[in-house]
Coordinates of C-alpha atoms in Angstrom, one line a residue:
Chain A
M1 CA 8.5 42.1 37.4
A2 CA 10.8 39.2 36.9
D3 CA 12.8 38.0 39.9
I4 CA 16.2 39.1 39.0
R5 CA 18.1 37.9 41.9
N6 CA 17.6 35.0 44.3
N7 CA 17.5 36.5 47.8
S8 CA 19.3 33.6 49.4
G9 CA 22.5 34.8 48.0
E10 CA 23.4 31.2 47.1
E11 CA 22.0 31.2 43.6
W12 CA 23.8 33.0 40.9
L13 CA 24.1 36.8 40.8
Y14 CA 21.7 37.0 37.9
S15 CA 18.8 35.0 36.5
D16 CA 19.3 31.5 35.2
K17 CA 18.7 32.7 31.7
V18 CA 21.5 35.3 32.0
K19 CA 23.7 32.6 33.5
E20 CA 23.0 30.3 30.6
H21 CA 23.7 32.9 27.9
F22 CA 26.8 34.0 29.7
L23 CA 28.4 30.6 30.3
N24 CA 27.2 29.2 26.9
P25 CA 26.8 32.2 24.6
K26 CA 24.9 31.5 21.4
N27 CA 25.7 32.7 17.9
F28 CA 29.0 34.5 18.6
L29 CA 31.4 34.9 15.8
A30 CA 34.7 33.0 16.4
G31 CA 37.5 34.6 14.5
E32 CA 37.3 37.2 11.8
P33 CA 34.4 37.4 9.3
K34 CA 35.3 36.0 5.9
E35 CA 35.1 38.1 2.8
G36 CA 31.4 38.3 1.7
E37 CA 30.2 36.2 4.7
F38 CA 28.0 39.0 5.9
D39 CA 26.1 41.9 4.4
A40 CA 26.6 44.5 7.1
E41 CA 28.3 45.2 10.4
G42 CA 27.2 47.3 13.3
E43 CA 28.8 48.5 16.5
A44 CA 27.9 50.1 19.8
G45 CA 29.5 51.1 23.0
N46 CA 33.0 52.3 23.8
F47 CA 36.1 51.7 26.0
A48 CA 35.0 54.4 28.4
C49 CA 31.8 52.7 29.4
G50 CA 33.3 49.2 29.4
D51 CA 31.0 47.6 26.8
I52 CA 31.6 47.2 23.1
M53 CA 29.4 45.1 20.9
K54 CA 29.9 44.2 17.3
V55 CA 27.2 42.5 15.2
W56 CA 27.2 41.0 11.7
I57 CA 24.1 40.3 9.7
K58 CA 23.3 38.3 6.6
V59 CA 20.0 39.3 5.0
E60 CA 17.9 37.7 2.4
P61 CA 17.5 40.6 -0.1
K62 CA 13.9 40.1 -1.2
T63 CA 12.2 39.3 2.1
E64 CA 14.8 41.1 4.2
K65 CA 14.7 38.1 6.5
I66 CA 17.7 37.8 8.7
K67 CA 19.6 34.7 7.5
D68 CA 22.5 34.9 9.9
F69 CA 23.3 37.1 13.0
K70 CA 26.6 36.8 14.7
W71 CA 28.2 39.0 17.4
R72 CA 31.2 39.7 19.5
T73 CA 31.1 41.5 22.9
W74 CA 33.7 43.0 25.1
G75 CA 31.8 43.5 28.3
C76 CA 30.3 42.1 31.5
A77 CA 28.0 39.1 32.0
S78 CA 24.9 41.1 31.3
A79 CA 26.3 42.5 28.1
I80 CA 27.3 39.1 26.8
A81 CA 24.0 37.6 27.8
A82 CA 22.0 40.4 26.3
T83 CA 23.7 40.2 22.9
S84 CA 23.5 36.4 22.9
M85 CA 19.7 36.5 23.8
F86 CA 19.1 39.1 21.1
S87 CA 20.8 36.9 18.6
V88 CA 18.5 34.1 19.5
M89 CA 15.4 36.3 19.3
V90 CA 16.1 37.5 15.7
T91 CA 17.2 34.1 14.3
E92 CA 14.7 31.8 16.0
N93 CA 11.7 30.5 14.0
K94 CA 13.6 30.8 10.7
G95 CA 14.6 34.4 11.3
M96 CA 12.8 37.7 11.6
T97 CA 12.6 40.4 9.0
L98 CA 14.7 43.5 9.5
D99 CA 11.6 45.6 10.3
D100 CA 10.3 43.1 12.9
A101 CA 13.7 42.8 14.4
L102 CA 13.9 46.6 14.6
K103 CA 10.8 46.6 16.7
I104 CA 12.5 44.7 19.4
T105 CA 13.0 46.9 22.4
P106 CA 15.5 46.6 25.3
E107 CA 12.5 45.8 27.5
N108 CA 11.8 42.7 25.3
I109 CA 15.4 41.6 25.7
L110 CA 15.1 42.1 29.5
E111 CA 12.0 40.1 29.6
R112 CA 13.5 37.1 27.8
L113 CA 16.4 37.3 30.2
S114 CA 14.1 37.2 33.2
G115 CA 15.3 40.7 34.1
L116 CA 18.6 42.5 34.8
P117 CA 19.5 44.6 37.8
P118 CA 18.8 48.3 37.2
N119 CA 22.5 49.2 36.8
K120 CA 22.8 46.6 34.0
V121 CA 19.8 47.6 32.0
H122 CA 22.0 49.7 29.7
C123 CA 23.6 46.5 28.5
S124 CA 20.4 45.5 26.8
V125 CA 20.2 49.0 25.2
L126 CA 23.6 48.5 23.6
A127 CA 22.6 45.2 22.0
D128 CA 19.7 47.0 20.4
Q129 CA 21.9 49.9 19.3
A130 CA 24.5 47.7 17.7
F131 CA 21.8 45.9 15.6
K132 CA 20.2 49.2 14.5
D133 CA 23.7 50.4 13.5
A134 CA 24.0 47.2 11.3
V135 CA 20.7 47.7 9.7
K136 CA 21.5 51.3 9.0
N137 CA 24.7 50.2 7.3
Y138 CA 22.9 47.5 5.4
R139 CA 20.2 49.7 4.1
S140 CA 22.5 52.5 3.0
H141 CA 24.6 49.9 1.2
E142 CA 21.6 48.5 -0.5
K143 CA 20.6 51.9 -1.9
K144 CA 23.8 52.0 -3.9
Chain B
M1 CA 38.0 22.7 33.0
D2 CA 36.4 20.7 35.7
K3 CA 34.4 22.6 38.2
Q4 CA 36.0 21.6 41.5
K5 CA 34.1 21.7 44.8
K6 CA 36.8 23.3 46.9
R7 CA 36.7 27.1 46.9
I8 CA 39.9 29.1 46.5
Y9 CA 39.4 32.4 48.2
M10 CA 41.7 35.1 46.9
D11 CA 40.0 38.3 48.0
H12 CA 41.5 38.8 51.4
A13 CA 41.9 42.5 50.7
A14 CA 38.1 42.7 50.7
T15 CA 37.8 40.7 53.9
T16 CA 39.2 37.7 55.7
Y17 CA 37.9 34.8 57.8
L18 CA 38.4 34.8 61.5
D19 CA 41.6 33.2 62.7
E20 CA 40.6 30.3 65.0
R21 CA 42.5 31.9 67.8
V22 CA 40.6 35.1 67.4
K23 CA 37.3 33.3 67.5
E24 CA 38.4 31.5 70.7
A25 CA 39.4 34.8 72.3
M26 CA 36.0 36.3 71.5
E27 CA 34.0 33.3 72.6
P28 CA 33.4 34.1 76.3
Y29 CA 32.1 37.5 75.5
W30 CA 28.9 36.5 73.7
T31 CA 27.0 34.7 76.5
E32 CA 29.2 34.6 79.6
K33 CA 31.1 37.9 79.9
F34 CA 28.4 39.9 78.2
G35 CA 28.2 42.9 80.4
N36 CA 28.1 46.5 79.3
P37 CA 31.4 48.1 80.2
S38 CA 29.7 51.2 81.6
S39 CA 27.7 49.3 84.2
L40 CA 28.7 49.6 87.9
Y41 CA 28.3 45.9 88.9
K42 CA 30.5 42.9 88.5
E43 CA 29.5 42.0 84.9
G44 CA 30.1 45.6 83.8
R45 CA 33.4 45.9 85.6
N46 CA 34.6 42.7 84.0
A47 CA 33.7 43.9 80.5
R48 CA 35.3 47.2 81.2
K49 CA 38.5 45.4 82.3
A50 CA 38.5 43.3 79.2
I51 CA 38.3 46.2 76.7
E52 CA 40.8 48.3 78.6
T53 CA 43.2 45.4 78.5
A54 CA 42.6 45.1 74.8
R55 CA 43.2 48.8 74.4
A56 CA 46.5 48.6 76.3
D57 CA 47.6 45.6 74.3
I58 CA 46.8 47.4 71.0
A59 CA 48.6 50.5 72.1
K60 CA 51.7 48.6 73.0
I61 CA 51.8 46.9 69.6
I62 CA 51.7 50.2 67.8
G63 CA 54.0 52.1 70.2
A64 CA 51.2 54.3 71.5
R65 CA 49.5 55.1 74.8
A66 CA 46.3 53.4 75.7
E67 CA 44.5 56.8 76.0
E68 CA 45.4 57.4 72.3
I69 CA 43.3 54.5 71.0
I70 CA 39.6 55.1 70.1
F71 CA 37.5 52.1 69.2
T72 CA 35.2 52.6 66.2
N73 CA 33.0 50.6 63.9
G74 CA 35.8 50.1 61.4
G75 CA 38.1 51.7 58.9
T76 CA 35.5 54.0 57.2
E77 CA 34.4 55.4 60.6
S78 CA 38.0 55.9 61.7
D79 CA 38.8 57.8 58.5
N80 CA 35.7 59.9 59.0
L81 CA 36.5 60.6 62.6
A82 CA 40.1 61.6 61.7
I83 CA 39.1 64.0 59.0
F84 CA 35.9 65.5 60.3
G85 CA 37.2 65.3 63.8
V86 CA 40.3 67.4 63.1
V87 CA 38.3 69.9 61.0
G88 CA 35.6 70.2 63.6
A89 CA 37.9 70.7 66.4
L90 CA 39.6 73.5 64.6
G91 CA 36.3 75.3 64.9
F92 CA 35.2 75.7 61.3
D93 CA 31.7 77.1 61.1
Y94 CA 30.4 75.5 57.9
S95 CA 27.3 77.6 57.6
N96 CA 29.3 80.8 57.6
F97 CA 32.4 79.7 55.9
S98 CA 34.2 82.2 53.7
R99 CA 37.3 81.0 52.0
L100 CA 40.0 83.6 51.4
N101 CA 42.4 83.3 48.5
P102 CA 45.5 82.0 50.3
R103 CA 47.7 83.5 47.6
A104 CA 46.1 86.9 48.0
G105 CA 49.6 88.2 48.8
S106 CA 48.9 89.2 52.3
D107 CA 51.3 88.2 55.1
D108 CA 48.7 89.1 57.6
D109 CA 48.6 86.3 60.2
S110 CA 44.9 86.7 61.0
K111 CA 44.0 86.2 57.3
S112 CA 46.1 83.1 57.2
E113 CA 44.2 81.8 60.3
Q114 CA 40.9 82.3 58.6
S115 CA 42.0 80.6 55.4
K116 CA 43.2 77.5 57.4
S117 CA 41.4 75.4 55.0
H118 CA 43.7 73.1 53.0
I119 CA 43.9 69.4 53.0
I120 CA 46.4 67.2 51.1
T121 CA 45.5 63.6 50.1
T122 CA 46.1 61.4 47.1
K123 CA 44.1 60.5 44.1
F124 CA 43.7 56.9 45.0
E125 CA 42.7 56.9 48.6
H126 CA 39.9 54.7 49.8
H127 CA 36.5 56.3 49.2
A128 CA 36.1 56.9 53.0
V129 CA 38.9 59.5 52.7
L130 CA 38.0 60.8 49.2
K131 CA 34.3 61.3 49.8
S132 CA 35.0 63.0 53.1
C133 CA 37.4 65.3 51.4
E134 CA 34.9 66.0 48.6
C135 CA 32.3 66.8 51.2
L136 CA 34.7 69.3 52.7
E137 CA 35.4 70.8 49.3
K138 CA 31.7 71.6 49.0
R139 CA 31.9 73.3 52.3
G140 CA 34.7 75.6 51.0
F141 CA 37.9 73.7 51.7
D142 CA 40.7 73.4 49.3
V143 CA 41.9 69.9 48.7
T144 CA 45.0 68.8 46.8
Y145 CA 44.7 65.3 45.4
L146 CA 48.3 64.3 44.8
D147 CA 49.3 62.2 41.7
V148 CA 50.8 58.8 42.4
G149 CA 52.7 58.2 39.2
E150 CA 52.7 55.0 37.1
D151 CA 53.8 52.9 40.0
G152 CA 51.2 54.1 42.4
I153 CA 53.7 55.6 44.9
V154 CA 53.4 59.1 46.2
N155 CA 56.6 61.2 46.0
P156 CA 57.3 62.8 49.4
K157 CA 58.6 65.9 47.6
D158 CA 55.2 66.3 46.1
V159 CA 53.7 66.4 49.5
E160 CA 56.3 69.0 50.6
K161 CA 55.6 71.1 47.5
A162 CA 51.8 71.0 48.2
L163 CA 52.1 72.2 51.8
R164 CA 50.7 75.7 52.5
P165 CA 50.7 77.7 55.7
E166 CA 47.0 76.9 55.9
T167 CA 47.3 73.1 55.5
I168 CA 45.6 71.4 58.4
L169 CA 45.6 67.8 57.5
V170 CA 47.5 65.4 55.3
S171 CA 45.9 62.0 54.7
I172 CA 47.9 59.3 52.8
M173 CA 47.1 55.6 53.0
Y174 CA 49.9 53.3 54.1
A175 CA 49.2 50.6 51.5
N176 CA 46.7 51.0 48.7
N177 CA 43.8 48.5 48.9
E178 CA 43.5 47.8 45.2
I179 CA 47.1 47.6 43.9
G180 CA 48.9 47.1 47.2
A181 CA 51.4 49.9 46.6
I182 CA 53.2 50.8 49.8
Q183 CA 53.5 54.5 50.5
P184 CA 56.6 56.1 52.0
I185 CA 54.8 57.1 55.2
A186 CA 57.9 57.4 57.4
E187 CA 59.6 59.7 54.9
I188 CA 56.5 61.9 54.6
G189 CA 56.2 61.9 58.4
K190 CA 59.7 63.4 58.7
I191 CA 58.8 66.1 56.3
L192 CA 55.6 67.0 58.0
K193 CA 57.3 67.2 61.5
K194 CA 58.4 70.7 60.5
H195 CA 54.8 71.7 59.7
K196 CA 51.9 72.2 62.1
T197 CA 49.6 70.1 59.9
F198 CA 48.3 66.8 61.3
F199 CA 49.3 63.6 59.5
H200 CA 46.8 60.8 59.1
S201 CA 47.3 57.4 57.5
D202 CA 44.7 54.7 56.6
A203 CA 46.5 51.5 57.5
C204 CA 43.7 49.0 57.0
Q205 CA 45.5 46.9 54.4
A206 CA 48.9 47.2 56.0
A207 CA 48.1 45.9 59.5
G208 CA 48.7 42.2 58.6
Y209 CA 52.0 42.8 56.9
L210 CA 53.8 46.0 57.8
D211 CA 55.1 47.6 60.9
L212 CA 52.5 49.9 62.6
N213 CA 54.8 51.7 65.0
V214 CA 53.4 55.3 65.1
E215 CA 56.7 56.8 66.2
K216 CA 58.5 55.3 63.3
L217 CA 55.8 56.3 60.9
G218 CA 55.6 59.8 62.2
V219 CA 51.8 59.9 62.1
D220 CA 49.4 61.8 64.3
L221 CA 46.4 59.7 63.3
L222 CA 46.2 56.1 62.2
T223 CA 43.2 54.1 61.0
V224 CA 43.2 50.3 61.5
N225 CA 40.4 47.8 61.2
G226 CA 39.9 44.1 62.0
S227 CA 38.3 42.7 58.9
K228 CA 41.4 42.5 56.7
M229 CA 43.7 40.8 59.3
Y230 CA 41.7 37.8 60.3
G231 CA 39.8 39.7 62.9
P232 CA 36.1 40.5 63.1
K233 CA 34.2 42.8 60.8
G234 CA 32.6 46.0 62.1
I235 CA 35.4 47.0 64.4
G236 CA 38.5 49.2 64.1
F237 CA 40.3 51.9 65.9
L238 CA 41.7 55.4 65.4
Y239 CA 45.0 56.2 66.9
A240 CA 45.0 59.9 67.8
K241 CA 48.2 61.3 69.3
R242 CA 47.8 62.8 72.7
G243 CA 47.2 66.5 72.4
I244 CA 45.3 66.3 69.2
K245 CA 41.8 67.6 69.6
L246 CA 39.1 65.8 67.8
S247 CA 35.4 66.8 67.4
P248 CA 33.0 63.9 67.6
I249 CA 31.0 62.9 64.6
M250 CA 28.3 61.1 66.6
Y251 CA 26.6 62.0 69.8
G252 CA 25.3 59.9 72.7
G253 CA 26.4 58.3 75.9
G254 CA 30.0 59.6 76.1
Q255 CA 31.9 56.3 75.6
E256 CA 35.5 56.6 74.2
K257 CA 35.9 60.0 75.7
H258 CA 32.8 61.2 73.8
L259 CA 34.4 60.5 70.5
R260 CA 32.6 57.3 69.8
P261 CA 29.5 57.0 71.9
G262 CA 27.5 53.8 72.0
T263 CA 27.8 50.6 73.9
E264 CA 31.2 49.1 73.1
N265 CA 31.3 46.0 70.9
V266 CA 33.1 44.0 73.5
P267 CA 33.6 40.7 71.7
A268 CA 34.8 42.5 68.6
I269 CA 37.3 44.6 70.5
I270 CA 38.7 41.5 72.1
G271 CA 38.9 40.0 68.7
L272 CA 40.6 43.0 67.2
A273 CA 43.3 43.0 69.9
E274 CA 43.9 39.3 69.4
A275 CA 44.1 39.6 65.6
L276 CA 46.6 42.4 65.9
K277 CA 48.7 40.4 68.4
I278 CA 48.8 37.5 66.0
A279 CA 49.6 39.7 63.1
R280 CA 52.5 41.3 64.9
E281 CA 53.9 37.9 65.9
E282 CA 53.5 36.1 62.6
R283 CA 53.7 38.9 60.0
E284 CA 57.4 38.6 59.3
E285 CA 57.3 34.9 58.5
E286 CA 54.0 35.1 56.7
S287 CA 55.0 38.1 54.6
K288 CA 58.0 36.1 53.4
R289 CA 55.9 33.0 52.5
I290 CA 53.2 34.9 50.8
A291 CA 55.5 37.2 48.9
G292 CA 57.0 34.1 47.4
L293 CA 53.6 33.0 46.2
R294 CA 52.7 36.4 45.0
D295 CA 55.8 36.7 42.8
Y296 CA 55.3 33.2 41.5
F297 CA 51.7 34.1 40.6
I298 CA 52.7 37.3 38.9
E299 CA 55.5 35.6 37.0
R300 CA 53.2 32.9 35.6
L301 CA 50.5 35.4 34.7
L302 CA 52.8 37.8 32.8
K303 CA 54.5 34.9 31.1
E304 CA 51.6 32.8 30.1
I305 CA 48.7 35.2 29.3
P306 CA 49.6 37.6 26.5
K307 CA 48.7 41.3 26.8
T308 CA 48.7 41.1 30.6
F309 CA 50.1 44.0 32.7
L310 CA 51.0 44.4 36.4
N311 CA 49.4 47.4 38.1
G312 CA 51.5 49.1 40.7
H313 CA 55.1 48.9 41.8
S314 CA 56.5 45.3 41.5
E315 CA 58.4 45.4 44.8
K316 CA 57.0 48.2 46.9
R317 CA 53.7 46.3 47.2
L318 CA 51.9 44.3 49.9
P319 CA 53.3 40.7 49.9
N320 CA 49.8 39.3 49.2
N321 CA 48.6 41.6 46.4
I322 CA 48.4 40.8 42.7
N323 CA 46.6 43.3 40.5
I324 CA 46.8 42.9 36.7
S325 CA 45.1 44.3 33.7
I326 CA 44.2 41.7 30.9
L327 CA 43.3 43.3 27.6
G328 CA 40.4 42.3 25.5
V329 CA 38.2 41.0 28.3
E330 CA 36.1 42.7 30.9
G331 CA 36.6 42.2 34.6
E332 CA 33.2 41.3 35.8
A333 CA 32.9 38.6 33.2
V334 CA 36.2 37.1 34.3
V335 CA 35.3 37.2 38.0
L336 CA 32.0 35.4 37.4
Y337 CA 33.6 32.7 35.3
L338 CA 36.3 32.2 37.9
D339 CA 33.6 32.0 40.5
E340 CA 31.9 29.2 38.6
Y341 CA 35.3 27.4 38.8
G342 CA 35.6 27.9 42.5
I343 CA 37.9 31.0 42.6
A344 CA 37.1 34.2 44.4
C345 CA 38.7 37.5 43.3
S346 CA 37.7 41.0 42.5
T347 CA 37.8 43.5 39.6
G348 CA 38.2 47.2 39.0
S349 CA 35.7 47.2 36.2
A350 CA 32.9 49.8 36.2
C351 CA 30.3 47.1 36.0
T352 CA 30.7 46.4 39.7
S353 CA 30.6 49.9 40.9
E354 CA 27.6 52.0 41.8
N355 CA 28.3 54.9 39.5
F356 CA 29.6 53.2 36.3
E357 CA 33.0 54.5 37.0
P358 CA 35.9 52.0 36.7
S359 CA 38.6 51.8 39.4
H360 CA 39.8 55.3 40.3
V361 CA 43.0 53.6 41.5
I362 CA 43.9 52.1 38.1
L363 CA 43.0 55.4 36.4
A364 CA 45.2 57.3 38.9
L365 CA 48.1 55.3 37.6
G366 CA 47.5 57.0 34.2
K367 CA 46.2 53.8 32.6
P368 CA 43.5 53.9 29.9
R369 CA 40.0 53.0 30.9
A370 CA 40.2 49.7 29.1
Y371 CA 42.9 48.7 31.6
A372 CA 40.6 49.5 34.5
H373 CA 37.7 47.6 33.0
G374 CA 40.0 44.6 32.5
S375 CA 41.7 44.7 35.9
L376 CA 41.7 41.9 38.4
R377 CA 42.8 41.8 41.9
F378 CA 43.9 38.6 43.7
S379 CA 44.8 39.1 47.3
L380 CA 46.3 36.0 48.9
G381 CA 45.8 34.8 52.5
K382 CA 47.2 32.4 55.1
R383 CA 45.4 29.4 53.6
N384 CA 46.5 29.9 50.0
T385 CA 49.1 27.5 48.6
K386 CA 51.1 27.0 45.4
E387 CA 48.5 24.5 44.2
D388 CA 45.8 27.2 44.5
I389 CA 47.9 29.5 42.3
D390 CA 48.6 26.8 39.7
Y391 CA 44.9 25.9 39.5
T392 CA 44.0 29.6 39.3
V393 CA 46.4 30.4 36.5
D394 CA 45.5 27.4 34.5
T395 CA 41.8 28.2 34.9
L396 CA 42.3 31.8 34.2
K397 CA 44.1 31.0 31.0
S398 CA 41.2 29.0 29.6
V399 CA 38.6 31.7 30.8
I400 CA 40.6 34.4 29.1
E401 CA 40.8 32.3 25.9
K402 CA 37.1 31.8 25.9
L403 CA 36.3 35.5 26.6
R404 CA 38.8 36.7 24.0
N405 CA 37.2 34.4 21.5
I406 CA 33.9 36.2 21.8
S407 CA 35.4 39.7 22.5
A408 CA 34.6 42.6 20.2
V409 CA 38.1 43.9 21.0
N410 CA 41.1 42.3 19.2
V411 CA 44.4 42.2 21.1

């Protein structure tokens, strides 16, 4: 089990990985998406629970490889870090296929982040949900 | 923004450092005058003398008698002792409790005695009061949680309307810890004089800034602690007016008239008294100084960061309290960014609570949950300066800009 918190109290509240993705988030979308820039959008979370994530995907139609993945998050450090880490996971190494990316579990995200405290685990679940929502929208669009 | 080395602490409502003079006053009691106040010999007698002197000093400051001061482990314990102490002393048998409908239409006195089971409090009390009341509700008590309106100030008329023949306790905090809203305790005290209910107020946030005179406030029970007024942590007292019977919530050696057994925390008691003395002497001037900083802070925030809103009444608030909601960003994220830049403050966001619920105080004002998740509290202290505020506002502006840039919520 990853060491999620340094016991000395001096180090950061969460792991170094979380800190990095929180202070320097990767792949976020600055501004509004341009017309045609992405193929589908997905969303998860709500105002009540204090986390809202939006993701945008651009997919290569034949291979279904993810060409671009951008996101925006209204939420805490764990939520921002989880979405940022997820974006890295699906776009690294020239990008995963949708099916492979769908296999990513919240536990995988937690592992890459070197863990989150138990009350923050749900943030990683939201990142996964937002992406699944985007894929659902993409595939229902493609059928038309 | 440059990450500066100096820390700017702006969470004095959570806790404060020890005033140097308090530290000095406590010093002899760690290794020299370390006796147990209950011991018969010299060391014990000296310790006894020290805490009784502290007790008398504290009593004088709040306009009470020494015998009316019970030392406890802090604010939470004093609140619990006040509530469960009153209820217990009225002889409620929890195991066998049957609650009669108070509106059953009977004028029979004996029925009203049995249904003496009503407590009045507010929706935004500290959890020490709320959780205690919730516990009593499970045991059959009726509790009225009064609304506090948009400004976070209880209307004394609402207290009056809520009173029933069977109300045994009214508990309303003097100043709210999150939004600093100052409650009209003296007005409520006057109303309650005509009723046989007991009146308790949690004054933990008020001690450093407001008058604690119990006669003026009209309270029967008052909670005060040391950790928010430059005194030690882990110590407080409950003022209980002579004649009020309290049932203990702990059992043991009989200290504090059996109401708080356990060897007294002598150094902390000395520190508490010293802190209260200093607060009483300096609070008028300090309140003026810090209110100026508070208003300057609020003015800059509301003017320079769009979609920012003040929580709580703008004037009837503690002189050191700034509580705002910033839309489009989440509180914990802001707090952690500010921490990176050397600034300490707190948030009402759910992320920082045990049960995923955002601040019950912000919600009690009728604000939407997004406001609670985006709320920040800055509570100033004796060492804060205008420079601290300028640095904080400038830093906060760039943090908000960055977070809004990645936010899923457009404002």
